[in-house]
Structures are given as structure tokens and as C-alpha cells.
PDB file of C-alpha atoms and ligand atoms in Angstrom:
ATOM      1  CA  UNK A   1      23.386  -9.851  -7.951  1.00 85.00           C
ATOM      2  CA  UNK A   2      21.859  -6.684  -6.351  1.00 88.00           C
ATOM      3  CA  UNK A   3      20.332  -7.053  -2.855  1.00 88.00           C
ATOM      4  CA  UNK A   4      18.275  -4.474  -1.093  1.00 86.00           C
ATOM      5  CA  UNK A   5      15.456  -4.170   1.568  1.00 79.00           C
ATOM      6  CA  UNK A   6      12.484  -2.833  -0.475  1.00 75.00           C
ATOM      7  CA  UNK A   7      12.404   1.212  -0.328  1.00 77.00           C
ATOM      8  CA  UNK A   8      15.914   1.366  -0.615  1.00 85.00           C
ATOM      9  CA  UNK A   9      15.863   2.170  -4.606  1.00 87.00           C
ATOM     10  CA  UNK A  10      17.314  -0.855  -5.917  1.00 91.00           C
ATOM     11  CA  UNK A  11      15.165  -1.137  -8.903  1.00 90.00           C
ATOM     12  CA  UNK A  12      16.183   2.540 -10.164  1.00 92.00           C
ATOM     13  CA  UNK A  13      19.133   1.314  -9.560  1.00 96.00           C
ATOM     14  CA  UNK A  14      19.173  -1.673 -11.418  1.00 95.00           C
ATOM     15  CA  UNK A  15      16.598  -0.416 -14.225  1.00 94.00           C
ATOM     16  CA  UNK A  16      19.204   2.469 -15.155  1.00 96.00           C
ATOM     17  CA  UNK A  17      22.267  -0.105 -15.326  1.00 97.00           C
ATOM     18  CA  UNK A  18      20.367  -2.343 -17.609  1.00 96.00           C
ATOM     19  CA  UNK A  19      19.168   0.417 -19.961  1.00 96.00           C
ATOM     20  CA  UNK A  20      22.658   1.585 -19.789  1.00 97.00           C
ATOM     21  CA  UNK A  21      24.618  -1.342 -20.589  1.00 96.00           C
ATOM     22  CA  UNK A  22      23.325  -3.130 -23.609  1.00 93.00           C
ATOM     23  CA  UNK A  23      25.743  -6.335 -22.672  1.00 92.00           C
ATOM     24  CA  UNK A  24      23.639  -6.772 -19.201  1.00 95.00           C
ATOM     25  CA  UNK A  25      20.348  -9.078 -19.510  1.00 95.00           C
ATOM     26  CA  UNK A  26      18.323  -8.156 -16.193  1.00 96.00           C
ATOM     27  CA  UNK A  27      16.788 -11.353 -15.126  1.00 97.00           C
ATOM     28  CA  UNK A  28      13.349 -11.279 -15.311  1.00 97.00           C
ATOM     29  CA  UNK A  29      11.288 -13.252 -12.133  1.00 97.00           C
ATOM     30  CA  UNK A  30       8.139 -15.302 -12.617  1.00 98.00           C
ATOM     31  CA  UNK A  31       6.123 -14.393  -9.139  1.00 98.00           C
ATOM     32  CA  UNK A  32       2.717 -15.076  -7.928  1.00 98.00           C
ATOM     33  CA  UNK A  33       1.932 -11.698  -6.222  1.00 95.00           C
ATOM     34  CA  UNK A  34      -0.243  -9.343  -7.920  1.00 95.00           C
ATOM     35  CA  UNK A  35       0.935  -6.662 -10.298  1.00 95.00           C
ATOM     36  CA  UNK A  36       1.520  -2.588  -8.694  1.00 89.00           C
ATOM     37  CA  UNK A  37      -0.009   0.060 -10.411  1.00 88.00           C
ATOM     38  CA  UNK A  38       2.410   1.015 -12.984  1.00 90.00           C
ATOM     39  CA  UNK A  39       3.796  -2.823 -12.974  1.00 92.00           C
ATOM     40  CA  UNK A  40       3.701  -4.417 -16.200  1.00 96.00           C
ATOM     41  CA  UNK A  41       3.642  -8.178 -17.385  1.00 97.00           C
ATOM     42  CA  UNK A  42       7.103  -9.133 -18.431  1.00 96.00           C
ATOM     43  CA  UNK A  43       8.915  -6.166 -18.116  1.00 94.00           C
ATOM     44  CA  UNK A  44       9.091  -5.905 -14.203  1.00 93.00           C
ATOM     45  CA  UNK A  45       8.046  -9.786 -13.463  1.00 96.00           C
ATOM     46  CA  UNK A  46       6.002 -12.227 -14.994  1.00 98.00           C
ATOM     47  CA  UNK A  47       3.097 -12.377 -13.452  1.00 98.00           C
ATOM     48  CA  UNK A  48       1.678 -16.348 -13.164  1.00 98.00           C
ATOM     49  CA  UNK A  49      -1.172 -18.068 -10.669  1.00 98.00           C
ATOM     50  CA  UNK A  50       0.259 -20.377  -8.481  1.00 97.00           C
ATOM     51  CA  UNK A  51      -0.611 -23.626 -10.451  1.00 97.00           C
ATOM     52  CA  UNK A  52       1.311 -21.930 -13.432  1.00 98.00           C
ATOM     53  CA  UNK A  53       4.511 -21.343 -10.274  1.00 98.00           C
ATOM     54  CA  UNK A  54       3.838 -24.902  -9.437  1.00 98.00           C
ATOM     55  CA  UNK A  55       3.906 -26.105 -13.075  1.00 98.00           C
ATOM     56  CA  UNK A  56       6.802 -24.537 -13.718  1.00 98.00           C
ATOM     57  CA  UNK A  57       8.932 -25.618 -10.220  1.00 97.00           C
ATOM     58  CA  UNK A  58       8.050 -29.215 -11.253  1.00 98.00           C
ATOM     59  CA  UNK A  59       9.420 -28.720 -14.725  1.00 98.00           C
ATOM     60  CA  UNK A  60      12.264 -27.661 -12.809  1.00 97.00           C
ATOM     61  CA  UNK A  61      12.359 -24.444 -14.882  1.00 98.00           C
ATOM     62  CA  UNK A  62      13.768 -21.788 -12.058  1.00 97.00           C
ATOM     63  CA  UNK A  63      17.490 -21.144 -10.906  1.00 96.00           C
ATOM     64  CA  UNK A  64      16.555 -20.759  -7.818  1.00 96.00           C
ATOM     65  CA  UNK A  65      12.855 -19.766  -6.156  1.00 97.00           C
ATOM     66  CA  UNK A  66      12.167 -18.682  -2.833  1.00 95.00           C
ATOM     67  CA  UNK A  67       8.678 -17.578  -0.683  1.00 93.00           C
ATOM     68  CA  UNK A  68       8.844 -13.351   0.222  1.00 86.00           C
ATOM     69  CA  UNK A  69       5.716 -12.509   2.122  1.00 81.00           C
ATOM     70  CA  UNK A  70       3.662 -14.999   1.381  1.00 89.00           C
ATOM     71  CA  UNK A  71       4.487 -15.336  -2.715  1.00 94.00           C
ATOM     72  CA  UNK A  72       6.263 -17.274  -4.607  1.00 97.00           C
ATOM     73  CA  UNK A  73       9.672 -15.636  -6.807  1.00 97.00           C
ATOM     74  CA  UNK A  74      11.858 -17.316  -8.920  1.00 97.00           C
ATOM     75  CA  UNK A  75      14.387 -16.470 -11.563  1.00 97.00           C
ATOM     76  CA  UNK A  76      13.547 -18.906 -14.647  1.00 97.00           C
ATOM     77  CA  UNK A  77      16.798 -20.678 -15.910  1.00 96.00           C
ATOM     78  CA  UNK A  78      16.147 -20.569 -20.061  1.00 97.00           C
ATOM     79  CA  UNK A  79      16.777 -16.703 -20.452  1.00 97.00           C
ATOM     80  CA  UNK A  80      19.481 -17.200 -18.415  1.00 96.00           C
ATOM     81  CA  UNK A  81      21.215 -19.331 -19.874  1.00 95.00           C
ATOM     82  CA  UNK A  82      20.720 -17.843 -23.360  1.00 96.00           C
ATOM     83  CA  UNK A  83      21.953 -14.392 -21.989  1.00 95.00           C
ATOM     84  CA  UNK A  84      25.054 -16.305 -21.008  1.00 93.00           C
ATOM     85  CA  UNK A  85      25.553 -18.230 -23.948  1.00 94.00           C
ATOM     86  CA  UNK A  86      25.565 -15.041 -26.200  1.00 93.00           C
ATOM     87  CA  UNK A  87      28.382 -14.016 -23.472  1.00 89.00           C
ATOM     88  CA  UNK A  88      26.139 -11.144 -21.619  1.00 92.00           C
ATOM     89  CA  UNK A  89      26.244 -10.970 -18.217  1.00 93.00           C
ATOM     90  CA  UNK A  90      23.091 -11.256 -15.643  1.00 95.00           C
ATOM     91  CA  UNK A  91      21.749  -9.046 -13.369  1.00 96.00           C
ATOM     92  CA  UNK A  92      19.614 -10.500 -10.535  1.00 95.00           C
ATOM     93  CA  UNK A  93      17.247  -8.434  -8.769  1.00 92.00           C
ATOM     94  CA  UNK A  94      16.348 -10.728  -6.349  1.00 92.00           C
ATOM     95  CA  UNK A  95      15.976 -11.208  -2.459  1.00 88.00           C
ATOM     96  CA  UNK A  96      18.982 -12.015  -0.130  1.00 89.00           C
ATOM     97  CA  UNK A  97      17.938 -16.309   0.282  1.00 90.00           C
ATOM     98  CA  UNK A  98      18.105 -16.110  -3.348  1.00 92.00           C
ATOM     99  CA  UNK A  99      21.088 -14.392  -3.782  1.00 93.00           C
ATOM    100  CA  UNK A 100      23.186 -16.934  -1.670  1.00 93.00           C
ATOM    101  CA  UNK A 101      21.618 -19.720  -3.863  1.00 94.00           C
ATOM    102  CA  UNK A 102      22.882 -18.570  -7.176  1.00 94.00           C
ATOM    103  CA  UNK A 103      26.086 -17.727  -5.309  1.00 93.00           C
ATOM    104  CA  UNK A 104      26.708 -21.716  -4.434  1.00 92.00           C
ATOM    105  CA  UNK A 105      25.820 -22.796  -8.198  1.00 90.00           C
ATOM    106  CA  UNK A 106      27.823 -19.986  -9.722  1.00 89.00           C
ATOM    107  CA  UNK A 107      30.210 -19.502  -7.416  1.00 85.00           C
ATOM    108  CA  UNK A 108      33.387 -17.376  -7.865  1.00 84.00           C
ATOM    109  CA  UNK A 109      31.552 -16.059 -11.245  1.00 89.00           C
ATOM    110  CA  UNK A 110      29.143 -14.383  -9.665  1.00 94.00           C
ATOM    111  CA  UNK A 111      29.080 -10.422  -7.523  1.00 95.00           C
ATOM    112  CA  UNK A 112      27.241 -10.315  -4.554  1.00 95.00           C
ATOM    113  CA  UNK A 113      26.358  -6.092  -4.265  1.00 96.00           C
ATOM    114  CA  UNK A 114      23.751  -5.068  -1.310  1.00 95.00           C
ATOM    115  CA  UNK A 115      22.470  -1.638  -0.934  1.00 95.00           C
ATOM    116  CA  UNK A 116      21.875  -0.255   2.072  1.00 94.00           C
ATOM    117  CA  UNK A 117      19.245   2.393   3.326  1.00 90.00           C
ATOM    118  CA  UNK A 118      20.635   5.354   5.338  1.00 89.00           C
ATOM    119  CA  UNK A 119      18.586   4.373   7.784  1.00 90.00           C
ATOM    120  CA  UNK A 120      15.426   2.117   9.073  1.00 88.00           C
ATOM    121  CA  UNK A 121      13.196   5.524   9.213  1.00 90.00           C
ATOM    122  CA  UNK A 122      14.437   6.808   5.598  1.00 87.00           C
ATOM    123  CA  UNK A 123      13.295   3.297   4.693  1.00 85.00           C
ATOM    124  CA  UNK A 124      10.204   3.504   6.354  1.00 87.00           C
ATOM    125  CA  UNK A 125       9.476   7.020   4.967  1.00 88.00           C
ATOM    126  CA  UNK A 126       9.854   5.760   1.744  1.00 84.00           C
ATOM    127  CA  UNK A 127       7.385   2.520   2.143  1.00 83.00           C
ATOM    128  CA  UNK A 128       5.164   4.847   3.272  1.00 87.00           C
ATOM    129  CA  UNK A 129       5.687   7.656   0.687  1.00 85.00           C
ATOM    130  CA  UNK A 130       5.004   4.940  -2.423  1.00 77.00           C
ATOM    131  CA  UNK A 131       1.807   3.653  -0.235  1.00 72.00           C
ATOM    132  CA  UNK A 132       1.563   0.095  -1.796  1.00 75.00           C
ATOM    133  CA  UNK A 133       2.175  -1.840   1.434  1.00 79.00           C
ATOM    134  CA  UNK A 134      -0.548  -2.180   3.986  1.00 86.00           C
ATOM    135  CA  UNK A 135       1.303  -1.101   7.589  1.00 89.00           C
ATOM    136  CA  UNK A 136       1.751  -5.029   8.430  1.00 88.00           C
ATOM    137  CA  UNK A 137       3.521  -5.394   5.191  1.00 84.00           C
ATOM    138  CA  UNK A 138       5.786  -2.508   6.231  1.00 87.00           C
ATOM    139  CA  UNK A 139       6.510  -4.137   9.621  1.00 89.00           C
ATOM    140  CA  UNK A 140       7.570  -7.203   7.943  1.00 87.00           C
ATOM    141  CA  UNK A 141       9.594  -5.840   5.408  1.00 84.00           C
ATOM    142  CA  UNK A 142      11.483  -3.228   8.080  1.00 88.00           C
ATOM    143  CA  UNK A 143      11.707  -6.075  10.333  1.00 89.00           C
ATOM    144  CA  UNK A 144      13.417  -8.374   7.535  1.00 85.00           C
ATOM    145  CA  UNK A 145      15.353  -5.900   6.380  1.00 86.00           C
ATOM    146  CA  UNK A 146      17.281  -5.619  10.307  1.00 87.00           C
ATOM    147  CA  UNK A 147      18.187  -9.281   9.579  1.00 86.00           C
ATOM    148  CA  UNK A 148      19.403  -8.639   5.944  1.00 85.00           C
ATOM    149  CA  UNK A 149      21.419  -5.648   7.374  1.00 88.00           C
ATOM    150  CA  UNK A 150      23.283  -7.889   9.736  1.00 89.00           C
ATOM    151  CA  UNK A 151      24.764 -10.279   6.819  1.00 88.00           C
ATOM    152  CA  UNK A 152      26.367  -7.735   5.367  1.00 89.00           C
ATOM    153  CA  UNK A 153      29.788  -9.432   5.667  1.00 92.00           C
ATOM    154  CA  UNK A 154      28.494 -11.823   3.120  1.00 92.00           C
ATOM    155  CA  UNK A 155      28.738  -9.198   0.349  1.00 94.00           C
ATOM    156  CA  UNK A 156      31.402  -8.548  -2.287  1.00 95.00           C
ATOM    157  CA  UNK A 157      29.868  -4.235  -2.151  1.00 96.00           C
ATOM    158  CA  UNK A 158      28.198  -2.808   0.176  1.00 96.00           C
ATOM    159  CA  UNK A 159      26.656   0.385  -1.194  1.00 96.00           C
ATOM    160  CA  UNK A 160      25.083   3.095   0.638  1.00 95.00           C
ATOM    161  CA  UNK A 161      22.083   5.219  -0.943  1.00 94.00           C
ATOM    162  CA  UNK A 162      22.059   8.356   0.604  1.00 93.00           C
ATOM    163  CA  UNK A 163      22.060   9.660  -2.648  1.00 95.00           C
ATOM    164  CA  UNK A 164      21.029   7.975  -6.205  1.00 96.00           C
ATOM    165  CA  UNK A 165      23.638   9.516  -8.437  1.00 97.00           C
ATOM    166  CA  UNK A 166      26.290   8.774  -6.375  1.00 98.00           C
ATOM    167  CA  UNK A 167      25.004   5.722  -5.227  1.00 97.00           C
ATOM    168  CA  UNK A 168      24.305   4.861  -9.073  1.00 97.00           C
ATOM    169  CA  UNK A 169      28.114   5.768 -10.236  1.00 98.00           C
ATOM    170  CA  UNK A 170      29.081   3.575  -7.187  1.00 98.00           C
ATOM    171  CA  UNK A 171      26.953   0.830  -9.247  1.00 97.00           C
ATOM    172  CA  UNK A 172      28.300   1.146 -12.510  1.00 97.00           C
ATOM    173  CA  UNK A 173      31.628   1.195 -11.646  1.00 98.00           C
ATOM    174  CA  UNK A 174      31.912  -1.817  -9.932  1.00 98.00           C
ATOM    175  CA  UNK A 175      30.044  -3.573 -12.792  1.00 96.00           C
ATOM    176  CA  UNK A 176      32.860  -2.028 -15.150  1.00 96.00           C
ATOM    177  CA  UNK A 177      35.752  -3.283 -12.662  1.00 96.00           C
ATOM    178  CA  UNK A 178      34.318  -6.915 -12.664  1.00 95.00           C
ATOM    179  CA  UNK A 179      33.377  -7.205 -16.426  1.00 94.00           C
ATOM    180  CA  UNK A 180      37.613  -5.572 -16.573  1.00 95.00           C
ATOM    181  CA  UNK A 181      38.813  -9.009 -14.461  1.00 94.00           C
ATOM    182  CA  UNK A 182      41.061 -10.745 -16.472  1.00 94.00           C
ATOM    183  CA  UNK A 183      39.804 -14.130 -15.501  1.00 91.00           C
ATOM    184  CA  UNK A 184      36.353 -12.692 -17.211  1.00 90.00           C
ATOM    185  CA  UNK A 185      38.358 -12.044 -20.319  1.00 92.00           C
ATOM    186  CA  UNK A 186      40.518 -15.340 -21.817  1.00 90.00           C
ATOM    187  CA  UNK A 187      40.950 -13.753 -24.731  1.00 94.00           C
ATOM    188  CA  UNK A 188      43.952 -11.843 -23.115  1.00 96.00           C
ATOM    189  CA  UNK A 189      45.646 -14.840 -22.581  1.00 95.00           C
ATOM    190  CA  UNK A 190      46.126 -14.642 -26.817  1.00 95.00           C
ATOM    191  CA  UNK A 191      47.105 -11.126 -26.744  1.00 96.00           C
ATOM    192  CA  UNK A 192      49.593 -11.823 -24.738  1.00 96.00           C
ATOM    193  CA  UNK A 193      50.790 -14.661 -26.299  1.00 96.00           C
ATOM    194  CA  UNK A 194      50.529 -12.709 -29.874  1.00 96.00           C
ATOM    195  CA  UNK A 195      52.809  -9.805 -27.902  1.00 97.00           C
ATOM    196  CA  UNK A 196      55.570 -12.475 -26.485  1.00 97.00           C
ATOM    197  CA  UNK A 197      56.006 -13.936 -30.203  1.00 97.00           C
ATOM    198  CA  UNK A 198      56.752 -10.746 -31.382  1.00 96.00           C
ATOM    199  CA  UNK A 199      60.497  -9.794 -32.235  1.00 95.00           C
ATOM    200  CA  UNK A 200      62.171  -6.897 -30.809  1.00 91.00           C
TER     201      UNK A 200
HETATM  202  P1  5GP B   1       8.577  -7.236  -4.407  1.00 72.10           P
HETATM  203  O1  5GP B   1       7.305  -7.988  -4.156  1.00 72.10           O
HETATM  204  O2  5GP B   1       8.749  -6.055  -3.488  1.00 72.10           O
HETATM  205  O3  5GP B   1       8.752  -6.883  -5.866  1.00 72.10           O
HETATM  206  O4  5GP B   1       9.783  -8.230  -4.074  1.00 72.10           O
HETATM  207  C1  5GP B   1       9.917  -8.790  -2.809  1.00 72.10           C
HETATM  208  C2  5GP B   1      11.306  -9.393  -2.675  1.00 72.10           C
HETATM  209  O5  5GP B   1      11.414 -10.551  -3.521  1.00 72.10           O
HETATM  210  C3  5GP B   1      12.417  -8.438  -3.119  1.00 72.10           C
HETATM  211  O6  5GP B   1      13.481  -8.542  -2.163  1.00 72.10           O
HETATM  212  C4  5GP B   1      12.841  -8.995  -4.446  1.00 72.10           C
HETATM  213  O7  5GP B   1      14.204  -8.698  -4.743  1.00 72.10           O
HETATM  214  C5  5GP B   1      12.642 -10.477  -4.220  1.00 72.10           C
HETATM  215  N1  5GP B   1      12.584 -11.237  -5.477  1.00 72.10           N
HETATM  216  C6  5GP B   1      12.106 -10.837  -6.672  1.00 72.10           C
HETATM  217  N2  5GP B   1      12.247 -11.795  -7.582  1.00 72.10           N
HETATM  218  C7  5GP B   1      12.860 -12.837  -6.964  1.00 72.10           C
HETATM  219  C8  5GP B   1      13.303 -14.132  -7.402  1.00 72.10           C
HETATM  220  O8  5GP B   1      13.181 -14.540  -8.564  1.00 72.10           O
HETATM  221  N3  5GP B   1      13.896 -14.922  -6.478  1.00 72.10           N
HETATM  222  C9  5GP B   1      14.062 -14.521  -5.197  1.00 72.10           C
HETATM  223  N4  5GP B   1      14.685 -15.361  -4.370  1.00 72.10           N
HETATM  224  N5  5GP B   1      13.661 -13.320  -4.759  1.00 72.10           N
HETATM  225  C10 5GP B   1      13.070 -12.481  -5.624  1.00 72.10           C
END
């Protein structure tokens, strides 16, 4: 799971790891804020009205959900699931209360990465520089991102993006170095056993 205050780049970030690893399924949220210019249904969230969000929580059909600002996120289970099933792994893109909820149901399984801004005024440039936040909006989200900051301890990476290539390689190597764990790879357990029959 990748965790970031908004304007710190974590959707490049994410975007380029899912188009460049074809066994990652990015989890796609259902939310009830409007779409961005640029935003499209499905691809960067599904876009539903909040009896849809409400339908949907009853049918117990999200992971976990959460309220950001005012709207309503959640991570719907089915794809999920399915992305698991066919043995891909998932990529949340999802907020810090969320995070910590998939943690507890998945447990060990599961990566905990946050990126970090360089600092609260980069971020702030950058709110300001993609102008889709009204300046209350930007108070809120530099004011929740202090609090974010400070549970850093909480994460299995901590990666700082002073600079998206670097920041980037920092991404996609950790991804390799988890999906390399041998406890995410039982088939070695027959190599091995394959090797030790062997004669010599
Ligand atoms: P934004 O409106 O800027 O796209 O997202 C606001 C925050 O909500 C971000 O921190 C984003 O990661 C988080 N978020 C997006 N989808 C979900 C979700 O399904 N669950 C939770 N808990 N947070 C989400």
C-alpha cells in the first residue's frame, strides 16, 4: 500500500509501477467526490452518488472505506480478490486510516510504503501549482498531512520525493525485493526439495 499527503506525486508514482509491472492490479476506489479535469470514470476511481456508496457499504462490497474531506472512498473487495486469486499482487492507493485497515485483515502479507514531501512548502507549491483545491482544501490537506508525517514509524518504507526518478527506482525496487521473499514464493520449497533428492 502506497501512502502520501496529496501533492506529493504518489499517483505518478503508482500509475508508472502499474503500467510497468503487468503482475500488479492497482486497486481501483469507488468515491463520491466529483471527477478532476482530466479524471476519468474507472480508470482513476469510480465515480458513484452517495446512495450508489451507501448501496454498496450495505452490500458490504468494500475492503475497507473511509470519509477524506467530506467524501466517501473505498476500495471494493471483488477485483480484489480476483487479482489475488489469479496470484497478482495489489496496489492500494489509498489514504493512511485505510491503509492501517487492510494492514489488520492482511496482515504480515501486506507493505506499508509512505512517501514523503521534501517539505510542507514544496507540498504546498505543488497544491497550488495543479489549482484544483480551493485554499481551505489546501489548509486541510497540509494540516492532515503534519499528522500523517508523524506516524511514520508505522511504515515498512519511507520514501522521500525530492526527485521522481529516483524516488520511482526507490519504488520499484522495493516492490521487486518483496515479490523476491521466499515466504511469497512456496514453490521454492519444491525446488529445494527436487535439489536435496538429487545424487551427487
Ligand atoms: P483525492 O480526492 O485527492 O483523490 O484523495 C483523497 C485521499 O483519499 C487520498 O489520500 C487518497 O489516497 C485517499 N483514498 C482514495 N481512495 C481511497 C479508498 O478507497 N480508501 C481510503 N481509505 N482512502 C482512499
Amino acid at each position: 500500500m502506497v501512502v502520501a499527503p496529496s501533492g506529493v506525486g504518489k499517483t505518478s508514482l503508482t500509475r508508472r509501477l502499474v503500467s510497468d509491472h503487468g503482475d500488479l492490479h492497482l486497486s481501483i476506489s469507488a468515491t463520491t467526490r466529483d471527477p478532476r479535469p482530466g479524471e476519468h470514470d474507472g480508470r482513476d476511481y469510480h465515480f458513484v452518488s452517495r446512495d450508489k456508496f451507501q448501496g454498496m457499504l450495505a452490500e458490504d462490497a468494500f475492503l475497507e472505506w473511509a470519509e477524506v474531506y467530506g467524501n466517501f472512498y473505498g476500495s471494493p473487495k471483488a477485483p480484489i480478490m480476483d487479482a489475488l486469486s489469479r496470484g497478482e499482487s495489489v496496489l492500494f492507493d489509498i489514504d493512511f486510516q485505510g491503509a492501517m485497515k487492510v494492514h489488520k485483515q492482511a496482515g504480515a502479507d501486506s507493505v506499508l510504503v509512505y512517501i514523503l514531501p521534501p517539505s510542507l512548502a514544496e507540498m504546498s507549491r505543488r497544491l497550488h501549482t495543479r489549482s484544483q483545491d480551493s485554499e481551505e482544501v489546501i489548509h486541510r490537506r497540509l494540516s492532515r498531512a503534519k499528522d500523517e508525517v508523524a506516524a511514520w514509524e508505522q511504515f515498512d518504507y519511507v520514501i522521500l520525493n525530492d526527485d521522481f526518478d529516483r524516488a520511482y527506482a526507490d519504488l520499484a525496487h522495493i516492490y521487486h525485493a518483496e515479490r523476491l521473499k521466499r515466504a511469497r514464493n512456496p514453490w521454492i520449497g519444491d525446488l529445494v526439495s527436487d535439489l536435496l533428492k538429487e545424487e551427487i
